[in-house]
Amino acid sequence: MKHKIRKTATILIGCSLIMGSGTAWSASSGETAPGLSLNEDLAVAERIGLWERGRDESTFLSGEISRGQFVKLVVQALDLAGRRDFPADRPFSDVSGDSLEGWFINRAYKEGLVSGYPDGTFRPERPILKQEAAVILAKALSLPGKEAEFSDVSGNTVFSPFIGAVTERGVLEPESPGRFGFGKTVTGRQAVILALRVYNALPFELMEATIPQMQAAMETGKLTSEQLVKMYLDRIAAYDQQGPKINAMLAINSHALETARQLDAERKKNGPRGPLHGIPIVLKDNFNTKDMPTTGGSAVLRGFVPPDDAEVVKRLREAGAVILGKTNLHEFALSGTTVSSLGGQTKNPYDLTRTPGGSSGGTGAAVASNFAAAGTGTDTVNSIRSPSSANSLVGIRPTKGLVSLDGVIPVSFTQDAAGPIARTVEDASILLEVMAGPSFSGQHAGRWVNHLNPLGLRGKRIGVLQNFFGNGPEHVPVNRVLQQNIVELQKAGAVVIPVTIPGLDANQLISDYDVQRFELRPSLDRYFASLGPKAPVKSLKEWLSTGKYDKSIEGILKAAASYDTPLAEPEYQRRLAGIEQLRQKVLKVMDDNHLDVLVYPHQKRLVVPIGQSQVDRNGILGALTGFPAITVPGGFSEPSATAPIGVPVGIEFLGRPHSESVLLDIGYSFEQLTFHRRPPASTPPLQRK
């Protein structure tokens, strides 16, 4: 069955159409893209997310389309081509910022595509006229003006150069030879096809490309998965061990290009199998892969290939993902600076003197550097959200149990979670839906991505957790960013409420309740046993005896090995009871204040320099409670000699159990209204060959 590519934002076919007094334009020829029939064009537009069929499909296609609807279609086409801008602050008196259509109109104004009437209105409900469409199309494609030569177009009209530009380029056909169709209206069918032409006329750009943009490029023939894989491999070759030497990758999948070719053939024959069809991703090297070594970054497992894929890896492959390679991590995910005995130290691409966070820092540095579309991480205390914060990325720690940990090197069965790391909330949502798979059932199943709302912050009640902000001079850069973020949340329509949870301190939570040292030994012993007779070591104690590990994790290994029956320790039982009390305490504060989420900086200070231990992170709250959390780009510190655009700062939202849909809406809305993410200067675009 063909998989319908996720819609970035779809036009609502069921909405009422305001019929104008003009006559609908009817071209005598060429309503479709070259080489395609009308129905094929509409099908392509639907697959890439420009429109969505509905019960009033025939009315929409044959009826006149409004100015607001036409603008929305064109802006969606620009989105799919990688062009985006901030929405303007309500430039028109009759366009509400509370509506999705209004949000698109305001964006079009900011991008210079539209202007209003002299009285300050836009009149979005009026049918769009053909000459108005010509202006928007010409501006969207940055076409040079050319005076029109049609009997119904006056040479001194302001529309003439735009009409001439789009007709010469074949973007918009005249009504008939010699006549443009000035004053005629545009139908929904014509508008969809015109939006598709805008998209087709723009090139695919690899840098910062999103998964929907890649899918649209492959669906329309701009790109193949094989070409996409080659582009990313070229970037890895240029920047991972050369140039800035980011050192994010532990291994490259030698089968990646062949897999991409197979998926290209499959797409051509059957259509995409899933939302990740042909999309290159990277895996943190603690996810088992049956065709590549899985080492946890440790020299003790050098070259070892597990017998099976992790459950999450199976789901990613079934959805069509191309596993591009495995990334470095803090060895066995046991600390937060991303150094390992096998991979060495990974650098932060924004400041090569700093760590990339961790333990999933290899994935974070790789995705930030545009080495892949997205990647996977695991999180026992901070380890998905820390590299996301430090690399201007989106990281999701889902509700405990939402994503399978089968086949993932474990640390703590109480605190472990697996989740996505990506450049956008939408991409992270796509990965999360695939990773969660059938384990996520109920009313939200399969609904996250399709319901992302750029206006999702409106009316949300957000508690600013005062306990999780620092008050020293080292905390000033992060506090400055978060203060601005709070203003942005309020501007987006959120209700922001300062809250304090008595006695809550991130460092104290780790000291009092963290259970890693009690659960590590039984967890690893079971994992080593699952690898079969060829496993290089059979237990944590045996691994410890080899000395094949980075010295930064020696303390936790020895502490874990010191317990004969760790799960029977009274201190372990006390900590479990304390964790449950913590859950109830957090929920009570959220209930008492009627909060949707809590918000705070993921890390109170900038991510630490290489050689220092990671400090002042707040991820422990989500790790202990098992509540879902999302970290999104909040901005940057001031630029410096080593950080030319500054060091990234992440803002973290924590929700109630199984509130992923709320968190994603909030994260998406914040992202779409701020666009704080920027790529690092150390890994710029490669010159085209």
PDB file of C-alpha atoms in Angstrom, residues 25 41 64 77 91 131 133 150 191 269 284 329 351 353 365 399-400 462 496 518 521 627:
ATOM      1  CA  TRP A  25     -10.346  31.447 -15.776  1.00  0.00           C
ATOM      2  CA  ASP A  41      -0.516  16.534 -10.983  1.00  0.00           C
ATOM      3  CA  GLU A  64     -13.212  29.829  -6.955  1.00  0.00           C
ATOM      4  CA  ALA A  77       5.022  25.165  -1.547  1.00  0.00           C
ATOM      5  CA  PRO A  91      -0.048  43.608   9.284  1.00  0.00           C
ATOM      6  CA  GLN A 131      -3.536  39.000 -12.111  1.00  0.00           C
ATOM      7  CA  ALA A 133      -2.090  35.302  -8.519  1.00  0.00           C
ATOM      8  CA  PHE A 150      -1.912  40.742 -24.111  1.00  0.00           C
ATOM      9  CA  ALA A 191      -4.406  26.948  -7.489  1.00  0.00           C
ATOM     10  CA  LYS A 269       7.267   0.545  -8.386  1.00  0.00           C
ATOM     11  CA  LYS A 284      23.621   6.085  18.523  1.00  0.00           C
ATOM     12  CA  LEU A 329      28.561   8.353  22.579  1.00  0.00           C
ATOM     13  CA  ASP A 351      32.452  25.667  19.457  1.00  0.00           C
ATOM     14  CA  THR A 353      36.632  23.661  22.231  1.00  0.00           C
ATOM     15  CA  ALA A 365      26.892  16.705  16.531  1.00  0.00           C
ATOM     16  CA  THR A 399       6.914   8.856  28.431  1.00  0.00           C
ATOM     17  CA  LYS A 400       8.509   5.867  30.141  1.00  0.00           C
ATOM     18  CA  ILE A 462       3.091  27.086  31.236  1.00  0.00           C
ATOM     19  CA  VAL A 496       3.149  31.974  31.810  1.00  0.00           C
ATOM     20  CA  PHE A 518      21.955  -0.265  41.538  1.00  0.00           C
ATOM     21  CA  ARG A 521      25.033  -4.508  36.865  1.00  0.00           C
ATOM     22  CA  PHE A 627       7.263  12.124  32.296  1.00  0.00           C
TER      23      PHE A 627
END
